[in-house]
């Protein structure tokens, strides 16, 4: 569990950033709101990818494992 602590902290930090971005989107108008929506989408995608990678690693499936790649002679 100790080796997953940085991942959990990063996920919690991502949630805080997304909450701050939602607050900024609600508080402002115009192009700043649009910029906030784009930033929120970028943070959401990276947060979700990190969450899936953590889930796969905790199940023993390493998405970065290169053993399943075909070997080429040479």
GROMACS .gro file of C-alpha atoms in nm:
model
   74
    1UNK     CA    1   0.000   0.000   0.000
    2UNK     CA    2   0.291   0.228   0.070
    3UNK     CA    3   0.408   0.220  -0.290
    4UNK     CA    4   0.068   0.350  -0.408
    5UNK     CA    5   0.071   0.655  -0.177
    6UNK     CA    6   0.218   0.898  -0.435
    7UNK     CA    7  -0.045   0.786  -0.685
    8UNK     CA    8  -0.326   0.843  -0.435
    9UNK     CA    9  -0.186   1.186  -0.348
   10UNK     CA   10  -0.168   1.276  -0.716
   11UNK     CA   11  -0.529   1.168  -0.767
   12UNK     CA   12  -0.638   1.375  -0.467
   13UNK     CA   13  -0.446   1.675  -0.599
   14UNK     CA   14  -0.614   1.629  -0.937
   15UNK     CA   15  -0.955   1.633  -0.770
   16UNK     CA   16  -0.864   1.957  -0.592
   17UNK     CA   17  -0.751   2.115  -0.919
   18UNK     CA   18  -1.071   2.006  -1.092
   19UNK     CA   19  -1.277   2.154  -0.808
   20UNK     CA   20  -1.088   2.482  -0.837
   21UNK     CA   21  -1.141   2.488  -1.213
   22UNK     CA   22  -1.514   2.426  -1.169
   23UNK     CA   23  -1.529   2.716  -0.924
   24UNK     CA   24  -1.343   2.942  -1.169
   25UNK     CA   25  -1.573   2.840  -1.455
   26UNK     CA   26  -1.877   2.924  -1.242
   27UNK     CA   27  -1.737   3.257  -1.124
   28UNK     CA   28  -1.626   3.409  -1.456
   29UNK     CA   29  -1.784   3.474  -1.794
   30UNK     CA   30  -1.675   3.487  -2.154
   31UNK     CA   31  -1.355   3.348  -2.296
   32UNK     CA   32  -1.206   3.276  -1.953
   33UNK     CA   33  -1.490   3.034  -1.888
   34UNK     CA   34  -1.421   2.859  -2.218
   35UNK     CA   35  -1.052   2.838  -2.132
   36UNK     CA   36  -1.145   2.689  -1.794
   37UNK     CA   37  -1.362   2.425  -1.962
   38UNK     CA   38  -1.075   2.324  -2.190
   39UNK     CA   39  -0.838   2.308  -1.892
   40UNK     CA   40  -1.091   2.102  -1.696
   41UNK     CA   41  -1.123   1.857  -1.985
   42UNK     CA   42  -0.744   1.819  -2.005
   43UNK     CA   43  -0.712   1.761  -1.631
   44UNK     CA   44  -1.004   1.513  -1.635
   45UNK     CA   45  -0.852   1.305  -1.915
   46UNK     CA   46  -0.511   1.286  -1.749
   47UNK     CA   47  -0.667   1.215  -1.408
   48UNK     CA   48  -0.881   0.934  -1.552
   49UNK     CA   49  -0.584   0.779  -1.735
   50UNK     CA   50  -0.384   0.787  -1.412
   51UNK     CA   51  -0.674   0.627  -1.224
   52UNK     CA   52  -0.700   0.344  -1.478
   53UNK     CA   53  -0.324   0.288  -1.474
   54UNK     CA   54  -0.330   0.267  -1.093
   55UNK     CA   55  -0.621   0.021  -1.104
   56UNK     CA   56  -0.444  -0.200  -1.358
   57UNK     CA   57  -0.122  -0.197  -1.155
   58UNK     CA   58  -0.307  -0.288  -0.835
   59UNK     CA   59  -0.464  -0.584  -1.020
   60UNK     CA   60  -0.123  -0.698  -1.143
   61UNK     CA   61  -0.170  -0.587  -1.502
   62UNK     CA   62   0.107  -0.350  -1.605
   63UNK     CA   63   0.002  -0.133  -1.901
   64UNK     CA   64   0.366  -0.045  -1.965
   65UNK     CA   65   0.472  -0.408  -1.984
   66UNK     CA   66   0.645  -0.479  -2.313
   67UNK     CA   67   0.648  -0.859  -2.290
   68UNK     CA   68   0.349  -0.894  -2.521
   69UNK     CA   69   0.522  -0.721  -2.811
   70UNK     CA   70   0.632  -0.947  -3.095
   71UNK     CA   71   1.001  -1.015  -3.120
   72UNK     CA   72   1.174  -0.943  -3.446
   73UNK     CA   73   1.478  -1.141  -3.551
   74UNK     CA   74   1.789  -0.947  -3.615
   0.00000   0.00000   0.00000
